[in-house]
Coordinates of N, CA and C in Angstrom, one line a residue:
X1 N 109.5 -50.9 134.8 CA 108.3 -51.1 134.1 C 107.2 -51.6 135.0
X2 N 107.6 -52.7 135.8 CA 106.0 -53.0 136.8 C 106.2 -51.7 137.8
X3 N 107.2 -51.2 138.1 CA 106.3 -49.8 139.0 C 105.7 -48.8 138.1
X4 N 106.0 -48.7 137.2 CA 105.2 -47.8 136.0 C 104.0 -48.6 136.1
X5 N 103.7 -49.5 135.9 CA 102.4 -50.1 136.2 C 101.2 -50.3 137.6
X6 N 102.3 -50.3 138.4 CA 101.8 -50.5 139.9 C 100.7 -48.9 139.8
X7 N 101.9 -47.9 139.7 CA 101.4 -46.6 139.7 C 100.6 -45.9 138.9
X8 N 101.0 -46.9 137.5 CA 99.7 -46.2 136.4 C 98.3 -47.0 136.5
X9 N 98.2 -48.2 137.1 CA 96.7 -48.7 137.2 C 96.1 -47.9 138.3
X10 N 96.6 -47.7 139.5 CA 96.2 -46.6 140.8 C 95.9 -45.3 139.8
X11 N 96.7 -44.8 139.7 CA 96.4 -43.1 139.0 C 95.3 -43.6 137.9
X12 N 95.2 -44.8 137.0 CA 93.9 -44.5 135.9 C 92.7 -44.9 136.7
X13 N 93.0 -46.0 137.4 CA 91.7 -46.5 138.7 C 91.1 -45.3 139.1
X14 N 92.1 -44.3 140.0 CA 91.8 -43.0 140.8 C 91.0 -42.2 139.5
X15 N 91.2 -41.7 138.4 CA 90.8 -41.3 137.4 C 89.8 -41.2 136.9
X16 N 89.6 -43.4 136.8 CA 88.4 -43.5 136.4 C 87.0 -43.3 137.2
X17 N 87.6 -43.3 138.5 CA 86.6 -44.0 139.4 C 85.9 -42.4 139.8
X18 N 86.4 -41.4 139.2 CA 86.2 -39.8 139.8 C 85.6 -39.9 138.2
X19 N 85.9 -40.2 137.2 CA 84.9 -39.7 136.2 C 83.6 -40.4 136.2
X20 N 84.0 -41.2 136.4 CA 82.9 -42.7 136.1 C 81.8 -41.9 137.4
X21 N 81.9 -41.8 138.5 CA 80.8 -40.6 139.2 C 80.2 -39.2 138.7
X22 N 81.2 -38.8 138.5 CA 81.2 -37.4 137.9 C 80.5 -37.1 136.5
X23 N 80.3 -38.3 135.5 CA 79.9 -38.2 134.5 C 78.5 -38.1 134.6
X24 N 77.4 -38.4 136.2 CA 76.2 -38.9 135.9 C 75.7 -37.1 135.8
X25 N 76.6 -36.6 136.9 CA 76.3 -34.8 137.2 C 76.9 -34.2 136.2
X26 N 77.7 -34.3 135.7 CA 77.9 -33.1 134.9 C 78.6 -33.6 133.4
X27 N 79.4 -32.7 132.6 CA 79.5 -32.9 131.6 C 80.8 -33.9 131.0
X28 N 80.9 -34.7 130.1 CA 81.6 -36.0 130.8 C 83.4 -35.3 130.2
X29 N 83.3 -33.9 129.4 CA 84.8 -33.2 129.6 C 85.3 -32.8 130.7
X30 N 84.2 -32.1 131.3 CA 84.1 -31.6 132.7 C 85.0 -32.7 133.4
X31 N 84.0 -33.8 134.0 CA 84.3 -34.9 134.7 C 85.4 -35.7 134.3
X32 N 86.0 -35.6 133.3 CA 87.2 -36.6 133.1 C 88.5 -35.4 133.2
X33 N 88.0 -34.2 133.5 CA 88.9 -33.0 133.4 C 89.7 -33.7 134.8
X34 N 88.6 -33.1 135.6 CA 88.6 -33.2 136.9 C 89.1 -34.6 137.7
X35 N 89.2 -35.3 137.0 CA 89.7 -36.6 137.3 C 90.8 -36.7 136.9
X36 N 91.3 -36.4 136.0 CA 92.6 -36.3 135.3 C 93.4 -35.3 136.0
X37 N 92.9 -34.2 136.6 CA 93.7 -33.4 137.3 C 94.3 -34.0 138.7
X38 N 92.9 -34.3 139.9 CA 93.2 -35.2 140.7 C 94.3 -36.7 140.6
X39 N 94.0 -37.1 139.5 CA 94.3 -38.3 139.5 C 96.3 -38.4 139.4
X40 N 96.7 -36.9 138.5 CA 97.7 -36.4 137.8 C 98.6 -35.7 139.2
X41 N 97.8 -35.3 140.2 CA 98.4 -34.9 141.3 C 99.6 -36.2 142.6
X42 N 98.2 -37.4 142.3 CA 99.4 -38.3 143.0 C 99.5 -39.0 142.0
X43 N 99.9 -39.0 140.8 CA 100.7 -40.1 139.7 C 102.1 -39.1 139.7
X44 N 102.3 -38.0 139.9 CA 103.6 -37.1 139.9 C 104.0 -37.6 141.0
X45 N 103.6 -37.9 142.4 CA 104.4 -37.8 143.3 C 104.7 -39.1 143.6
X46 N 103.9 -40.0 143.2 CA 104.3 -42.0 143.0 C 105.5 -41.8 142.0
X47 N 104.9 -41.5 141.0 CA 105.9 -41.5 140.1 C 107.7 -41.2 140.3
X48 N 107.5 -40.0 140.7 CA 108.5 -39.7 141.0 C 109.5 -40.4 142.2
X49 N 108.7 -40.4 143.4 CA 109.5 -41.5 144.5 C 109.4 -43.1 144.3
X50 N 108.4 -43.4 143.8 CA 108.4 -45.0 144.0 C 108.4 -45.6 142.1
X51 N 108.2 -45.1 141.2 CA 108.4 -45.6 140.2 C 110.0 -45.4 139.7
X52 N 110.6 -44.5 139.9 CA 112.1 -43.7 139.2 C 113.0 -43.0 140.3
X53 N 112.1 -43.5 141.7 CA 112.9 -43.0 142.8 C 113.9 -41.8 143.0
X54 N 113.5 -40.9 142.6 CA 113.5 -39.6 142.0 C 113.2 -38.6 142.7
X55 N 113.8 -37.4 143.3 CA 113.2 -36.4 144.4 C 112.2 -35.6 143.9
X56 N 111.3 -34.7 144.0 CA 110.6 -34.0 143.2 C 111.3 -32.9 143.3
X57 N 111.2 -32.0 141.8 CA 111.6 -31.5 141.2 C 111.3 -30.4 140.7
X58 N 111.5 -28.8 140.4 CA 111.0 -28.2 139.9 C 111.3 -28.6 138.3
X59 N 112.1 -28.9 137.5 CA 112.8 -29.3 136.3 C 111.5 -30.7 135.9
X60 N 111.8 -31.7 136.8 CA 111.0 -32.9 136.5 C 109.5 -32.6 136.7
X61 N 109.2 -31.4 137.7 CA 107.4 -31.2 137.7 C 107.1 -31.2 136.6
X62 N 107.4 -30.1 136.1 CA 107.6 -29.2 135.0 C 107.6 -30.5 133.7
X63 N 108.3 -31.1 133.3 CA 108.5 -31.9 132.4 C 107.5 -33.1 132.7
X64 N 107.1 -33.4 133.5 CA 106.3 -34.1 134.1 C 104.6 -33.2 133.6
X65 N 104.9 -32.0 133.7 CA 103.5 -31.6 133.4 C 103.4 -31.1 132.4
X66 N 104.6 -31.4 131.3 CA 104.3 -30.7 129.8 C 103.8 -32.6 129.5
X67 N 104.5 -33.1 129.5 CA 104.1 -35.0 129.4 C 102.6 -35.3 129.2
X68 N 102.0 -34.6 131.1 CA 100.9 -35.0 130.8 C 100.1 -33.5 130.2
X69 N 100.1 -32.9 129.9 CA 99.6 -31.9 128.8 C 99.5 -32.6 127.7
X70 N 100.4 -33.0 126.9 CA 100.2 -33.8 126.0 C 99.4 -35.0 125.9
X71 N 99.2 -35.7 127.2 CA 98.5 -36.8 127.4 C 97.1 -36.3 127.9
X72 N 97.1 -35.1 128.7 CA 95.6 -35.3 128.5 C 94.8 -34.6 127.2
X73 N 95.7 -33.8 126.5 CA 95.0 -33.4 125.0 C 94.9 -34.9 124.2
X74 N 95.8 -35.9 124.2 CA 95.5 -36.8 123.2 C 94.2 -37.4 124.1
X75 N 94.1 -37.6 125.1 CA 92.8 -38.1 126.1 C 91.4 -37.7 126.1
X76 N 91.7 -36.4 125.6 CA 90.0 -35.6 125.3 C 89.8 -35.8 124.4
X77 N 90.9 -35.6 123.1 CA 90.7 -36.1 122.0 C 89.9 -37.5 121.8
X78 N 90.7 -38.2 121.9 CA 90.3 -39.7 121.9 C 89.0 -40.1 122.6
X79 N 88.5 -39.6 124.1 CA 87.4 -39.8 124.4 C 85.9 -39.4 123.9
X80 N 86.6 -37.9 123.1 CA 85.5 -37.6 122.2 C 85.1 -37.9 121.0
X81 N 86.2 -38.7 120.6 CA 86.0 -39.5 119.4 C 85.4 -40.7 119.5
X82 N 85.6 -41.9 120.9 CA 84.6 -42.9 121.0 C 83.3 -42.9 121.4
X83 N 83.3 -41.4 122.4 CA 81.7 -40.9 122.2 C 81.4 -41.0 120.8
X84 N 81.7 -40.3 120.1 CA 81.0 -39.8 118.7 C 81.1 -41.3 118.0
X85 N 81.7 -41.9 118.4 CA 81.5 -43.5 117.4 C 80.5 -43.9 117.9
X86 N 79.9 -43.7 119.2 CA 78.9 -44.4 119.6 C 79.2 -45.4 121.0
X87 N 80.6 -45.3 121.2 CA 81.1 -45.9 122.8 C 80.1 -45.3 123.7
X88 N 79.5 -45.8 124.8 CA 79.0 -45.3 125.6 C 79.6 -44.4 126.7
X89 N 79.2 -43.4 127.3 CA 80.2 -42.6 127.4 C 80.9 -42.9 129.2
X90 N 80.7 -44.2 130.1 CA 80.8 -44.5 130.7 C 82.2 -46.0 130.4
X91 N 81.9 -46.3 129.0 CA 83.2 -47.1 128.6 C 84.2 -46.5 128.5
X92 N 83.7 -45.6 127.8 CA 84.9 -44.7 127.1 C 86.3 -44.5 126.7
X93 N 86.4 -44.3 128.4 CA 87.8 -44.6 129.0 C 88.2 -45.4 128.7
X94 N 87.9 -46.6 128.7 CA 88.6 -47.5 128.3 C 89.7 -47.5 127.5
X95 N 88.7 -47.4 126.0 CA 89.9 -47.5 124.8 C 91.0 -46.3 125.1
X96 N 90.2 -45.6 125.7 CA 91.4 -44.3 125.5 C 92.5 -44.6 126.3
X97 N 92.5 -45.3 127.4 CA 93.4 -45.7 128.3 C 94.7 -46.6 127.2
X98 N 94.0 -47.3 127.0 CA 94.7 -48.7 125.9 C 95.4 -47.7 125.0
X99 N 95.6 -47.2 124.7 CA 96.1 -46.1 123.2 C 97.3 -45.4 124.5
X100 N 96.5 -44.4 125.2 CA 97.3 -43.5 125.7 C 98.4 -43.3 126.7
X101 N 98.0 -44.4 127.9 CA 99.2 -45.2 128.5 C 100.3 -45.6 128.3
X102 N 100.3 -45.9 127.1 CA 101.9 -46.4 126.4 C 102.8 -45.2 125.9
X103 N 101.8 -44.5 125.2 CA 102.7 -43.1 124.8 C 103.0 -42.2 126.4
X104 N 102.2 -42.2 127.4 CA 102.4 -41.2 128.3 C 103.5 -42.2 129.2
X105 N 103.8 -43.7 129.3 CA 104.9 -43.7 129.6 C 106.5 -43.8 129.1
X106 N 106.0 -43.9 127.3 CA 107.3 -43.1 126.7 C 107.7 -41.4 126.9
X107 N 106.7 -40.4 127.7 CA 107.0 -39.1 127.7 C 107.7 -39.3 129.1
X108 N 106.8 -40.1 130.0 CA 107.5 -39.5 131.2 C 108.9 -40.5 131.5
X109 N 109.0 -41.5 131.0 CA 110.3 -42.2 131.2 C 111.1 -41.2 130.8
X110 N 111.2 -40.1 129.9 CA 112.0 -39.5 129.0 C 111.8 -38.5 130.4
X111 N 111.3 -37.6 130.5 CA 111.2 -36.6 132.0 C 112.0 -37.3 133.1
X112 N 111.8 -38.5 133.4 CA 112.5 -38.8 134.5 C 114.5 -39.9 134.4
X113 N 114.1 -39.9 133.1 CA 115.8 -40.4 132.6 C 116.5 -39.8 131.8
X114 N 115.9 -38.8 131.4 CA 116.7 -37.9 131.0 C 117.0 -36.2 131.0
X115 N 115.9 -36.4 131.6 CA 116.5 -34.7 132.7 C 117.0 -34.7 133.7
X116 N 118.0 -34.1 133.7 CA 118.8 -34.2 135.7 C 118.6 -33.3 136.3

């Protein structure tokens, strides 16, 4: 659980800190796309070696990237819904993080302890 943490505050830090720029140029789905993709590139490969010490995987990519498919759909979701409440769209993130974190590491714990 603290390496799930170690690695999920880096990967949302990395995330944020690419939307949180990216939002002033372009459109802030755009920008949290793009951050989420980057960010999703080294949270697979932490993940995998230093959180569940785990070799990478064609089996675990793969389940690894259905996980975050699902996490970044609940993430668009959710960010466009505290836009539309009126969250500024530079907080945003925030709440979305607080919600979505916990379910994305009940998917990938399940990817990485229970697929072999």
């Amino acid at each position: 659980m603290v390496r799930f943490g170690i690695v999920g505050v880096a990967a949302t830090a990395l995330h944020y800190g690419i939307y949180y720029v990216l939002q002033f140029v372009m459109s802030i789905n755009v920008a949290f796309t793009l951050g989420y993709f980057l960010s999703f590139l080294a949270n697979y490969f932490l993940t995998a070696k230093f959180t569940f010490k785990k070799n990478t995987s064609m089996k675990n990519g793969v389940g690894f990237g259905v996980a975050h498919l699902c996490n970044y759909l609940l993430q668009m979701g959710l960010l466009n819904f505290f836009v539309d409440l009126g969250v500024r769209q530079e907080l945003a993130p925030i709440p979305v993080y607080c919600i979505a974190v916990p379910v994305n590491f009940l998917l990938v714990r399940t990817v990485f302890k229970k697929l072999k």
